[in-house]
Amino acid sequence: MSALQLTQTQSDLPYIHGFSATEQARLVRQARFSEAMVYRDVDLSGVKKLLEVGCGVGAQTEILLRRFPEVDITGLDFSQRQLAVARQRLQGSPEHGRATLLHMDAEDLDFPPASFDGAFLCWILEHVHSPERVLAEVRRVLKPGARLYATEAMNATFFLAPYSANLQKYWMAFNDHQLSVGGDPFVGAKLGNILMRLGFRHVETQVKTWHLDSREPHRRQQVLDYWTELLLSAADQLIEAGRVDPELVESMTKELRLLRSDPELVFFYSFMQASAVV
């Protein structure tokens, strides 16, 4: 859910969550909250020069620098606003000297072939107009033998019980809007096909799942709170686009409050992580 976009002006950026300071802070919390699941199978040993596509506010950059102290990172994003926040954030990090952040269009990377020995993308391809073009460019600038990791949404898997009609209506509007502005909230399931078409080798995909019920009530509440924040972050954009009205947002929010206090609450969501080699 980073802010790389591929249109030409800031006002055209169709990022569904917006660019407010509140949203920028949410992205940092999101990265930290999902860190254990996202990075559990990411192995960057042997990587010295890493390309991070869609670095946004630097939330993943910060984690990458901490987890992989031998890696130098080149992060790129199309949003100057997000990059300014990222640069400010990383200035306070002792590892900031290992990160270079650039304003760049991921469909037309300004690097020569074989410039990097690893690539990392996280919550970004769902927001771009052409995931295949982005991944083709990434492949072009990777060295032979370099590994790519891409972690992406698969929004068709979102499910909560008890069934909440307004929440589901809002979620459908959320995904319909993302599709209408050129994104793809279901791109995670397509990563294997895309990477194979582009000639990557050793393509592997994993389904990573949050499935919480009464066996882990504390963790279940944490995940629901995280997702409540994510859902509401798009409300203003969806209202402005005419996808939902304030009454639906209010009804959906009430349902989320009821779910939070329900001892039988079940939360389920899966996302995808792909890895491949050039």
PDB file of N, CA and C in Angstrom, residues 119 134 220:
ATOM      1  N   ALA A 119      16.014  -7.051  -5.793  1.00  0.00           N
ATOM      2  CA  ALA A 119      14.909  -6.093  -5.888  1.00  0.00           C
ATOM      3  C   ALA A 119      13.837  -6.468  -4.881  1.00  0.00           C
ATOM      4  N   VAL A 134       6.284  -2.624 -15.061  1.00  0.00           N
ATOM      5  CA  VAL A 134       7.171  -2.332 -13.937  1.00  0.00           C
ATOM      6  C   VAL A 134       8.120  -3.505 -13.697  1.00  0.00           C
ATOM      7  N   ARG A 220      -6.227 -11.071  17.519  1.00  0.00           N
ATOM      8  CA  ARG A 220      -7.400 -10.808  16.676  1.00  0.00           C
ATOM      9  C   ARG A 220      -7.804  -9.342  16.765  1.00  0.00           C
TER      10      ARG A 220
END
